């Protein structure tokens, strides 16, 4: 279930991109809910955020550390 996603959005479209990434993350959560519990936990503990024009999504055992690097 691990995923590392960083998208550079155009000026003025950061919120729209973030919303689409969140929708994708929710679909991943729904998909993994029926698989291995530890993978589902990873998806539930995802880190989604914005830094400038960049939208990021981290699904990993070390999501918090990755998020700290981009802030």
PDB file of C-alpha atoms in Angstrom:
ATOM      1  CA  UNK A   1       0.000   0.000   0.000  1.00  0.00           C
ATOM      2  CA  UNK A   2       3.026   2.317   0.198  1.00  0.00           C
ATOM      3  CA  UNK A   3       2.851   5.421  -1.956  1.00  0.00           C
ATOM      4  CA  UNK A   4       4.845   8.609  -2.335  1.00  0.00           C
ATOM      5  CA  UNK A   5       3.143  11.319  -4.360  1.00  0.00           C
ATOM      6  CA  UNK A   6       4.209  14.937  -4.877  1.00  0.00           C
ATOM      7  CA  UNK A   7       2.407  17.100  -7.430  1.00  0.00           C
ATOM      8  CA  UNK A   8       3.294  20.640  -8.451  1.00  0.00           C
ATOM      9  CA  UNK A   9      -0.031  22.405  -9.004  1.00  0.00           C
ATOM     10  CA  UNK A  10      -0.559  25.466 -11.168  1.00  0.00           C
ATOM     11  CA  UNK A  11      -1.140  28.776  -9.412  1.00  0.00           C
ATOM     12  CA  UNK A  12      -4.691  28.920  -8.125  1.00  0.00           C
ATOM     13  CA  UNK A  13      -5.387  25.196  -8.472  1.00  0.00           C
ATOM     14  CA  UNK A  14      -3.752  23.861  -5.309  1.00  0.00           C
ATOM     15  CA  UNK A  15      -7.067  23.336  -3.509  1.00  0.00           C
ATOM     16  CA  UNK A  16      -8.585  21.466  -6.470  1.00  0.00           C
ATOM     17  CA  UNK A  17      -5.543  19.215  -6.758  1.00  0.00           C
ATOM     18  CA  UNK A  18      -5.562  18.552  -3.014  1.00  0.00           C
ATOM     19  CA  UNK A  19      -9.245  17.607  -3.178  1.00  0.00           C
ATOM     20  CA  UNK A  20      -8.607  15.122  -6.012  1.00  0.00           C
ATOM     21  CA  UNK A  21      -5.672  13.582  -4.148  1.00  0.00           C
ATOM     22  CA  UNK A  22      -7.829  13.247  -1.029  1.00  0.00           C
ATOM     23  CA  UNK A  23     -10.536  11.511  -3.067  1.00  0.00           C
ATOM     24  CA  UNK A  24      -7.903   9.116  -4.405  1.00  0.00           C
ATOM     25  CA  UNK A  25      -6.593   8.455  -0.878  1.00  0.00           C
ATOM     26  CA  UNK A  26     -10.110   7.667   0.338  1.00  0.00           C
ATOM     27  CA  UNK A  27     -10.567   5.210  -2.542  1.00  0.00           C
ATOM     28  CA  UNK A  28      -7.306   3.533  -1.544  1.00  0.00           C
ATOM     29  CA  UNK A  29      -8.531   3.290   2.025  1.00  0.00           C
ATOM     30  CA  UNK A  30     -11.750   1.644   0.870  1.00  0.00           C
ATOM     31  CA  UNK A  31      -9.827  -0.803  -1.307  1.00  0.00           C
ATOM     32  CA  UNK A  32      -7.346  -1.797   1.419  1.00  0.00           C
ATOM     33  CA  UNK A  33     -10.081  -2.199   4.044  1.00  0.00           C
ATOM     34  CA  UNK A  34     -10.710  -5.698   2.669  1.00  0.00           C
ATOM     35  CA  UNK A  35      -7.041  -6.740   2.545  1.00  0.00           C
ATOM     36  CA  UNK A  36      -4.242  -7.066   5.065  1.00  0.00           C
ATOM     37  CA  UNK A  37      -4.894  -5.107   8.287  1.00  0.00           C
ATOM     38  CA  UNK A  38      -1.362  -3.684   8.502  1.00  0.00           C
ATOM     39  CA  UNK A  39      -1.614  -2.294   4.963  1.00  0.00           C
ATOM     40  CA  UNK A  40      -5.000  -0.789   5.768  1.00  0.00           C
ATOM     41  CA  UNK A  41      -3.447   0.865   8.828  1.00  0.00           C
ATOM     42  CA  UNK A  42      -0.773   2.447   6.612  1.00  0.00           C
ATOM     43  CA  UNK A  43      -3.421   3.949   4.368  1.00  0.00           C
ATOM     44  CA  UNK A  44      -5.393   5.250   7.345  1.00  0.00           C
ATOM     45  CA  UNK A  45      -2.288   6.954   8.734  1.00  0.00           C
ATOM     46  CA  UNK A  46      -1.481   8.695   5.454  1.00  0.00           C
ATOM     47  CA  UNK A  47      -0.075  12.204   5.376  1.00  0.00           C
ATOM     48  CA  UNK A  48      -1.692  14.609   2.913  1.00  0.00           C
ATOM     49  CA  UNK A  49      -0.772  18.250   2.782  1.00  0.00           C
ATOM     50  CA  UNK A  50       0.353  21.309   0.889  1.00  0.00           C
ATOM     51  CA  UNK A  51       3.638  23.183   0.799  1.00  0.00           C
ATOM     52  CA  UNK A  52       3.475  26.188  -1.509  1.00  0.00           C
ATOM     53  CA  UNK A  53       2.219  24.920  -4.875  1.00  0.00           C
ATOM     54  CA  UNK A  54       3.055  21.311  -4.024  1.00  0.00           C
ATOM     55  CA  UNK A  55       0.491  18.769  -2.876  1.00  0.00           C
ATOM     56  CA  UNK A  56       1.859  15.621  -1.271  1.00  0.00           C
ATOM     57  CA  UNK A  57       0.509  12.256  -0.194  1.00  0.00           C
ATOM     58  CA  UNK A  58       2.607   9.780   1.748  1.00  0.00           C
ATOM     59  CA  UNK A  59       1.409   6.292   2.588  1.00  0.00           C
ATOM     60  CA  UNK A  60       4.300   4.596   4.326  1.00  0.00           C
ATOM     61  CA  UNK A  61       5.621   3.314   7.628  1.00  0.00           C
ATOM     62  CA  UNK A  62       7.607   6.540   7.868  1.00  0.00           C
ATOM     63  CA  UNK A  63       5.009   9.025   6.603  1.00  0.00           C
ATOM     64  CA  UNK A  64       5.544  11.377   9.537  1.00  0.00           C
ATOM     65  CA  UNK A  65       9.275  11.615   8.838  1.00  0.00           C
ATOM     66  CA  UNK A  66       8.635  12.246   5.145  1.00  0.00           C
ATOM     67  CA  UNK A  67       6.109  14.941   5.946  1.00  0.00           C
ATOM     68  CA  UNK A  68       8.635  16.629   8.244  1.00  0.00           C
ATOM     69  CA  UNK A  69      11.061  16.822   5.316  1.00  0.00           C
ATOM     70  CA  UNK A  70       8.637  18.686   3.055  1.00  0.00           C
ATOM     71  CA  UNK A  71       7.387  21.235   5.596  1.00  0.00           C
TER      72      UNK A  71
END
